[in-house]
PDB file of C-alpha atoms and ligand atoms in Angstrom:
ATOM      1  CA  UNK T  40      -9.161  39.164  -5.830  1.00  0.00           C
ATOM      2  CA  UNK T  41     -11.528  36.247  -5.177  1.00  0.00           C
ATOM      3  CA  UNK T  42     -14.798  35.882  -7.771  1.00  0.00           C
ATOM      4  CA  UNK T  43     -17.130  33.980  -9.185  1.00  0.00           C
ATOM      5  CA  UNK T  44     -17.198  31.784  -6.525  1.00  0.00           C
ATOM      6  CA  UNK T  45     -19.059  28.278  -7.626  1.00  0.00           C
ATOM      7  CA  UNK T  46     -20.310  25.982  -4.576  1.00  0.00           C
ATOM      8  CA  UNK T  47     -19.333  22.409  -5.486  1.00  0.00           C
ATOM      9  CA  UNK T  48     -21.827  19.546  -5.041  1.00  0.00           C
ATOM     10  CA  UNK T  49     -19.614  17.603  -2.804  1.00  0.00           C
ATOM     11  CA  UNK T  50     -18.201  19.986   0.189  1.00  0.00           C
ATOM     12  CA  UNK T  51     -18.228  16.805   2.393  1.00  0.00           C
ATOM     13  CA  UNK T  52     -14.822  16.785   4.634  1.00  0.00           C
ATOM     14  CA  UNK T  53     -12.071  14.248   3.336  1.00  0.00           C
ATOM     15  CA  UNK T  54      -9.013  12.613   5.355  1.00  0.00           C
ATOM     16  CA  UNK T  55      -5.706  13.273   3.923  1.00  0.00           C
ATOM     17  CA  UNK T  56      -5.295   9.838   3.528  1.00  0.00           C
ATOM     18  CA  UNK T  57      -7.940   9.762   0.542  1.00  0.00           C
ATOM     19  CA  UNK T  58      -5.253  12.143  -1.332  1.00  0.00           C
ATOM     20  CA  UNK T  59      -2.364  10.586  -1.090  1.00  0.00           C
ATOM     21  CA  UNK T  60      -0.986   9.366  -4.109  1.00  0.00           C
ATOM     22  CA  UNK T  61       2.398   7.796  -5.831  1.00  0.00           C
ATOM     23  CA  UNK T  62       4.297   8.226  -9.013  1.00  0.00           C
ATOM     24  CA  UNK T  63       7.225   6.034 -10.186  1.00  0.00           C
ATOM     25  CA  UNK T  64       9.024   7.312 -13.648  1.00  0.00           C
ATOM     26  CA  UNK T  65      12.529   5.383 -14.462  1.00  0.00           C
ATOM     27  CA  UNK T  66      14.760   8.202 -15.941  1.00  0.00           C
ATOM     28  CA  UNK T  67      15.325   7.135 -19.318  1.00  0.00           C
ATOM     29  CA  UNK T  68      18.324   8.757 -21.712  1.00  0.00           C
ATOM     30  CA  UNK T  69      15.828  11.663 -22.750  1.00  0.00           C
ATOM     31  CA  UNK T  70      15.195  12.880 -19.105  1.00  0.00           C
ATOM     32  CA  UNK T  71      18.572  13.685 -19.161  1.00  0.00           C
ATOM     33  CA  UNK T  72      21.200  16.180 -19.081  1.00  0.00           C
ATOM     34  CA  UNK T  73      24.704  14.910 -21.024  1.00  0.00           C
ATOM     35  CA  UNK T  74      26.344  14.134 -17.947  1.00  0.00           C
ATOM     36  CA  UNK T  75      23.284  11.560 -17.929  1.00  0.00           C
ATOM     37  CA  UNK T  76      21.313  13.278 -14.787  1.00  0.00           C
ATOM     38  CA  UNK T  77      17.854  13.859 -14.378  1.00  0.00           C
ATOM     39  CA  UNK T  78      16.732  17.456 -15.904  1.00  0.00           C
ATOM     40  CA  UNK T  79      15.266  19.523 -13.292  1.00  0.00           C
ATOM     41  CA  UNK T  80      12.577  20.908 -15.919  1.00  0.00           C
ATOM     42  CA  UNK T  81      11.371  17.093 -16.098  1.00  0.00           C
ATOM     43  CA  UNK T  82      11.194  16.860 -12.473  1.00  0.00           C
ATOM     44  CA  UNK T  83       9.474  20.077 -12.025  1.00  0.00           C
ATOM     45  CA  UNK T  84       7.128  18.867 -14.310  1.00  0.00           C
ATOM     46  CA  UNK T  85       6.955  14.895 -12.650  1.00  0.00           C
ATOM     47  CA  UNK T  86       6.341  16.943  -9.541  1.00  0.00           C
ATOM     48  CA  UNK T  87       3.783  18.761 -10.539  1.00  0.00           C
ATOM     49  CA  UNK T  88       1.392  15.991 -11.983  1.00  0.00           C
ATOM     50  CA  UNK T  89       1.885  14.238  -8.788  1.00  0.00           C
ATOM     51  CA  UNK T  90       0.671  17.321  -6.965  1.00  0.00           C
ATOM     52  CA  UNK T  91      -2.072  17.396  -9.617  1.00  0.00           C
ATOM     53  CA  UNK T  92      -3.019  13.864  -8.581  1.00  0.00           C
ATOM     54  CA  UNK T  93      -3.637  14.573  -4.639  1.00  0.00           C
ATOM     55  CA  UNK T  94      -5.117  17.617  -5.514  1.00  0.00           C
ATOM     56  CA  UNK T  95      -7.509  16.281  -8.307  1.00  0.00           C
ATOM     57  CA  UNK T  96      -8.837  13.062  -5.249  1.00  0.00           C
ATOM     58  CA  UNK T  97      -9.352  15.298  -2.651  1.00  0.00           C
ATOM     59  CA  UNK T  98     -11.195  17.761  -4.475  1.00  0.00           C
ATOM     60  CA  UNK T  99     -12.949  15.871  -7.262  1.00  0.00           C
ATOM     61  CA  UNK T 100     -12.773  18.884  -9.295  1.00  0.00           C
ATOM     62  CA  UNK T 101     -10.395  20.460 -12.330  1.00  0.00           C
ATOM     63  CA  UNK T 102      -7.862  21.963 -10.957  1.00  0.00           C
ATOM     64  CA  UNK T 103      -4.671  24.238 -12.067  1.00  0.00           C
ATOM     65  CA  UNK T 104      -1.318  25.071 -10.655  1.00  0.00           C
ATOM     66  CA  UNK T 105      -1.457  28.719  -8.820  1.00  0.00           C
ATOM     67  CA  UNK T 106       2.188  28.570  -7.466  1.00  0.00           C
ATOM     68  CA  UNK T 107       4.656  26.118  -6.552  1.00  0.00           C
ATOM     69  CA  UNK T 108       7.251  27.240  -4.225  1.00  0.00           C
ATOM     70  CA  UNK T 109      10.763  27.101  -3.985  1.00  0.00           C
ATOM     71  CA  UNK T 110      12.417  24.345  -4.742  1.00  0.00           C
ATOM     72  CA  UNK T 111      16.160  22.404  -3.967  1.00  0.00           C
ATOM     73  CA  UNK T 112      17.097  19.444  -6.024  1.00  0.00           C
ATOM     74  CA  UNK T 113      19.584  17.883  -3.517  1.00  0.00           C
ATOM     75  CA  UNK T 114      21.115  15.142  -4.893  1.00  0.00           C
ATOM     76  CA  UNK T 115      20.904  14.004  -8.820  1.00  0.00           C
ATOM     77  CA  UNK T 116      19.708  11.219  -9.923  1.00  0.00           C
ATOM     78  CA  UNK T 117      20.528   9.210 -13.119  1.00  0.00           C
ATOM     79  CA  UNK T 118      19.407   7.065 -15.874  1.00  0.00           C
ATOM     80  CA  UNK T 119      18.057   4.115 -14.735  1.00  0.00           C
ATOM     81  CA  UNK T 120      16.988   5.334 -11.515  1.00  0.00           C
ATOM     82  CA  UNK T 121      13.399   4.858 -10.336  1.00  0.00           C
ATOM     83  CA  UNK T 122      12.346   8.364  -9.157  1.00  0.00           C
ATOM     84  CA  UNK T 123       9.278   8.184  -6.460  1.00  0.00           C
ATOM     85  CA  UNK T 124       7.119  11.271  -6.143  1.00  0.00           C
ATOM     86  CA  UNK T 125       4.429  11.060  -3.079  1.00  0.00           C
ATOM     87  CA  UNK T 126       1.980  13.015  -2.649  1.00  0.00           C
ATOM     88  CA  UNK T 127      -0.772  14.694  -0.531  1.00  0.00           C
ATOM     89  CA  UNK T 128      -2.606  17.585   0.409  1.00  0.00           C
ATOM     90  CA  UNK T 129      -1.334  19.322   3.355  1.00  0.00           C
ATOM     91  CA  UNK T 130      -4.626  21.708   3.621  1.00  0.00           C
ATOM     92  CA  UNK T 131      -7.629  23.686   2.107  1.00  0.00           C
ATOM     93  CA  UNK T 132      -8.490  27.346   2.125  1.00  0.00           C
ATOM     94  CA  UNK T 133     -11.856  28.546   0.263  1.00  0.00           C
ATOM     95  CA  UNK T 134     -11.070  27.688  -3.607  1.00  0.00           C
ATOM     96  CA  UNK T 135      -7.209  26.475  -3.338  1.00  0.00           C
ATOM     97  CA  UNK T 136      -5.873  24.061  -1.472  1.00  0.00           C
ATOM     98  CA  UNK T 137      -1.574  23.398  -0.470  1.00  0.00           C
ATOM     99  CA  UNK T 138      -0.250  20.008  -1.597  1.00  0.00           C
ATOM    100  CA  UNK T 139       3.027  18.990  -0.832  1.00  0.00           C
ATOM    101  CA  UNK T 140       5.597  16.399  -2.681  1.00  0.00           C
ATOM    102  CA  UNK T 141       8.567  14.224  -1.633  1.00  0.00           C
ATOM    103  CA  UNK T 142      10.617  13.116  -4.199  1.00  0.00           C
ATOM    104  CA  UNK T 143      12.782   9.926  -3.414  1.00  0.00           C
ATOM    105  CA  UNK T 144      15.061   8.083  -5.754  1.00  0.00           C
ATOM    106  CA  UNK T 145      15.668   4.379  -5.799  1.00  0.00           C
ATOM    107  CA  UNK T 146      18.690   2.738  -6.881  1.00  0.00           C
ATOM    108  CA  UNK T 147      17.980  -0.949  -7.579  1.00  0.00           C
ATOM    109  CA  UNK T 148      21.364  -2.063  -7.873  1.00  0.00           C
ATOM    110  CA  UNK T 149      23.237  -0.368  -5.327  1.00  0.00           C
ATOM    111  CA  UNK T 150      19.834  -1.080  -3.212  1.00  0.00           C
ATOM    112  CA  UNK T 151      19.621   2.713  -1.678  1.00  0.00           C
ATOM    113  CA  UNK T 152      17.069   5.024  -1.644  1.00  0.00           C
ATOM    114  CA  UNK T 153      17.745   9.431  -1.449  1.00  0.00           C
ATOM    115  CA  UNK T 154      15.723  12.153  -0.874  1.00  0.00           C
ATOM    116  CA  UNK T 155      16.188  14.099  -3.959  1.00  0.00           C
ATOM    117  CA  UNK T 156      13.524  16.985  -3.568  1.00  0.00           C
ATOM    118  CA  UNK T 157      10.237  18.278  -1.507  1.00  0.00           C
ATOM    119  CA  UNK T 158       7.880  20.969  -2.781  1.00  0.00           C
ATOM    120  CA  UNK T 159       5.060  22.628  -1.789  1.00  0.00           C
ATOM    121  CA  UNK T 160       2.245  23.586  -4.527  1.00  0.00           C
ATOM    122  CA  UNK T 161      -1.021  25.768  -4.662  1.00  0.00           C
ATOM    123  CA  UNK T 162      -3.868  24.443  -6.939  1.00  0.00           C
ATOM    124  CA  UNK T 163      -7.061  26.169  -7.568  1.00  0.00           C
ATOM    125  CA  UNK T 164     -10.197  24.298  -8.229  1.00  0.00           C
ATOM    126  CA  UNK T 165     -12.113  25.245 -11.128  1.00  0.00           C
ATOM    127  CA  UNK T 166     -15.076  24.304 -14.008  1.00  0.00           C
ATOM    128  CA  UNK T 167     -14.649  24.330 -17.717  1.00  0.00           C
ATOM    129  CA  UNK T 168     -15.580  27.944 -17.567  1.00  0.00           C
ATOM    130  CA  UNK T 169     -12.462  28.799 -15.319  1.00  0.00           C
ATOM    131  CA  UNK T 170     -15.121  29.793 -12.676  1.00  0.00           C
ATOM    132  CA  UNK T 171     -13.493  29.065  -8.900  1.00  0.00           C
ATOM    133  CA  UNK T 172     -14.948  25.979  -6.977  1.00  0.00           C
ATOM    134  CA  UNK T 173     -15.248  26.180  -3.579  1.00  0.00           C
ATOM    135  CA  UNK T 174     -13.078  22.670  -1.918  1.00  0.00           C
ATOM    136  CA  UNK T 175     -14.259  20.752   0.650  1.00  0.00           C
ATOM    137  CA  UNK T 176     -11.973  20.772   4.103  1.00  0.00           C
ATOM    138  CA  UNK T 177      -9.385  18.706   4.523  1.00  0.00           C
ATOM    139  CA  UNK T 178      -9.044  16.878   7.800  1.00  0.00           C
ATOM    140  CA  UNK T 179      -4.974  16.205   9.194  1.00  0.00           C
ATOM    141  CA  UNK T 180      -5.454  12.880  11.305  1.00  0.00           C
ATOM    142  CA  UNK T 181      -1.939  11.710  12.101  1.00  0.00           C
ATOM    143  CA  UNK T 182       0.495  14.166  13.551  1.00  0.00           C
ATOM    144  CA  UNK T 183       2.701  14.682  10.639  1.00  0.00           C
ATOM    145  CA  UNK T 184      -0.258  15.625   8.937  1.00  0.00           C
ATOM    146  CA  UNK T 185      -1.558  17.764  11.665  1.00  0.00           C
ATOM    147  CA  UNK T 186       2.014  19.579  11.354  1.00  0.00           C
ATOM    148  CA  UNK T 187       1.906  19.707   8.012  1.00  0.00           C
ATOM    149  CA  UNK T 188      -1.527  21.241   8.239  1.00  0.00           C
ATOM    150  CA  UNK T 189       0.013  23.756  10.812  1.00  0.00           C
ATOM    151  CA  UNK T 190       2.907  24.711   8.329  1.00  0.00           C
ATOM    152  CA  UNK T 191       0.622  25.481   5.282  1.00  0.00           C
ATOM    153  CA  UNK T 192      -1.339  27.991   6.653  1.00  0.00           C
ATOM    154  CA  UNK T 193       1.882  30.196   7.880  1.00  0.00           C
ATOM    155  CA  UNK T 194       3.379  29.395   4.414  1.00  0.00           C
ATOM    156  CA  UNK T 195       0.130  31.046   2.794  1.00  0.00           C
ATOM    157  CA  UNK T 196       0.493  33.342   4.733  1.00  0.00           C
ATOM    158  CA  UNK T 197       4.211  34.211   3.145  1.00  0.00           C
ATOM    159  CA  UNK T 198       3.203  33.813  -0.439  1.00  0.00           C
ATOM    160  CA  UNK T 199       0.571  35.537  -0.025  1.00  0.00           C
ATOM    161  CA  UNK T 200       2.629  39.054   1.249  1.00  0.00           C
ATOM    162  CA  UNK T 201       5.749  38.012  -1.602  1.00  0.00           C
ATOM    163  CA  UNK T 202       2.667  38.253  -4.529  1.00  0.00           C
ATOM    164  CA  UNK T 203       1.430  41.748  -3.149  1.00  0.00           C
ATOM    165  CA  UNK T 204       5.359  42.597  -2.925  1.00  0.00           C
ATOM    166  CA  UNK T 205       5.806  40.978  -6.615  1.00  0.00           C
ATOM    167  CA  UNK T 206       2.629  42.679  -7.633  1.00  0.00           C
ATOM    168  CA  UNK T 207       3.425  46.165  -6.193  1.00  0.00           C
ATOM    169  CA  UNK T 208       6.977  45.673  -8.159  1.00  0.00           C
ATOM    170  CA  UNK T 209       5.458  45.291 -11.537  1.00  0.00           C
ATOM    171  CA  UNK T 210       3.147  48.236 -11.388  1.00  0.00           C
TER     172      UNK T 210
HETATM  173  C1  COA U 367      -4.366  30.721 -10.256  1.00  0.00           C
HETATM  174  C2  COA U 367      -6.141  31.268 -10.779  1.00  0.00           C
HETATM  175  C3  COA U 367      -6.726  30.690 -10.674  1.00  0.00           C
HETATM  176  C4  COA U 367      -5.764  32.518  -9.361  1.00  0.00           C
HETATM  177  O1  COA U 367      -6.750  33.226 -10.161  1.00  0.00           O
HETATM  178  P1  COA U 367      -7.073  35.049  -9.409  1.00  0.00           P
HETATM  179  O2  COA U 367      -8.423  35.390  -9.783  1.00  0.00           O
HETATM  180  O3  COA U 367      -6.189  35.429  -9.752  1.00  0.00           O
HETATM  181  O4  COA U 367      -6.693  34.693  -7.987  1.00  0.00           O
HETATM  182  P2  COA U 367      -7.858  35.133  -6.746  1.00  0.00           P
HETATM  183  O5  COA U 367      -7.070  35.962  -6.114  1.00  0.00           O
HETATM  184  O6  COA U 367      -9.369  35.212  -7.136  1.00  0.00           O
HETATM  185  O7  COA U 367      -7.270  34.100  -5.706  1.00  0.00           O
HETATM  186  C5  COA U 367      -8.214  32.318  -5.851  1.00  0.00           C
HETATM  187  C6  COA U 367      -7.262  31.794  -4.890  1.00  0.00           C
HETATM  188  O8  COA U 367      -6.340  31.720  -5.434  1.00  0.00           O
HETATM  189  C7  COA U 367      -5.244  31.712  -4.481  1.00  0.00           C
HETATM  190  N1  COA U 367      -3.863  32.140  -5.356  1.00  0.00           N
HETATM  191  C8  COA U 367      -3.957  33.242  -6.001  1.00  0.00           C
HETATM  192  N2  COA U 367      -2.752  33.052  -7.177  1.00  0.00           N
HETATM  193  C9  COA U 367      -2.201  32.101  -5.681  1.00  0.00           C
HETATM  194  C10 COA U 367      -0.890  32.357  -6.133  1.00  0.00           C
HETATM  195  N3  COA U 367       0.026  32.924  -6.807  1.00  0.00           N
HETATM  196  N4  COA U 367      -0.309  31.293  -4.844  1.00  0.00           N
HETATM  197  C11 COA U 367      -1.214  30.465  -4.177  1.00  0.00           C
HETATM  198  N5  COA U 367      -1.948  30.946  -4.195  1.00  0.00           N
HETATM  199  C12 COA U 367      -2.728  31.601  -4.913  1.00  0.00           C
HETATM  200  C13 COA U 367      -5.674  32.856  -3.186  1.00  0.00           C
HETATM  201  O9  COA U 367      -5.104  32.740  -2.548  1.00  0.00           O
HETATM  202  C14 COA U 367      -7.206  32.039  -3.601  1.00  0.00           C
HETATM  203  O10 COA U 367      -7.220  31.193  -2.795  1.00  0.00           O
HETATM  204  P3  COA U 367      -8.914  30.389  -1.430  1.00  0.00           P
HETATM  205  O11 COA U 367     -10.020  30.814  -2.176  1.00  0.00           O
HETATM  206  O12 COA U 367      -8.537  29.632  -1.573  1.00  0.00           O
HETATM  207  O13 COA U 367      -8.551  31.995  -0.730  1.00  0.00           O
HETATM  208  C15 COA U 367      -5.353  32.014 -11.796  1.00  0.00           C
HETATM  209  O14 COA U 367      -4.501  33.499 -12.041  1.00  0.00           O
HETATM  210  C16 COA U 367      -4.901  31.337 -13.251  1.00  0.00           C
HETATM  211  O15 COA U 367      -5.651  30.499 -13.836  1.00  0.00           O
HETATM  212  N6  COA U 367      -3.672  30.978 -13.257  1.00  0.00           N
HETATM  213  C17 COA U 367      -3.329  30.243 -14.317  1.00  0.00           C
HETATM  214  C18 COA U 367      -3.355  28.875 -14.528  1.00  0.00           C
HETATM  215  C19 COA U 367      -1.927  27.782 -14.783  1.00  0.00           C
HETATM  216  O16 COA U 367      -2.839  28.125 -16.298  1.00  0.00           O
HETATM  217  N7  COA U 367      -1.540  27.408 -14.553  1.00  0.00           N
HETATM  218  C20 COA U 367      -0.781  26.444 -15.343  1.00  0.00           C
HETATM  219  C21 COA U 367      -1.145  25.251 -15.823  1.00  0.00           C
HETATM  220  S1  COA U 367      -2.610  24.093 -15.093  1.00  0.00           S
END
């Protein structure tokens, strides 16, 4: 249940493009399993960081990760590969926002780029005392951004229903 929602100083709507962020990492031996493939947990950390950048850029607030949706790893990345993570805010609700992240791997020797993973994360804006803060609306401008905006609404409903079901199961 939402409590302690605080008004932020800056609730001016901002376009999606202002939140767009990119993070690049070279896969090093310490990031990999014994087969030289990138660890799923390391990639999840990078996804969280890349998504947080977009959430910060949009909200101009501290944020915490509320949830990460289902993650598929479609293709492995290996030592020496360049991992490119692109993120942007898909939609803002009240104190939360959905961020989308796509992950690509570039092998500069083979000159090929592969889609590794995509993820949706929800962040909640908070102040230093942990009170939830309202987030400025986001403005989708391109057709792709408008589609993601619509889809984010559908995903929020599914997430909420699933959360209620899980809560009921642990009582
Ligand atoms: C995430 C957190 C702030 C939610 O607080 P809460 O009081 O349980 O949640 P509320 O019911 O008040 O909901 C607040 C907002 O979060 C959203 N939310 C809450 N739980 C969520 C979840 N599991 N997934 C997606 N969104 C969620 C709600 O939909 C609501 O959004 P809205 O204001 O835009 O409508 C709180 O559970 C928390 O602090 N968790 C720990 C976060 C953390 O440590 N993350 C890892 C390190 S950054």
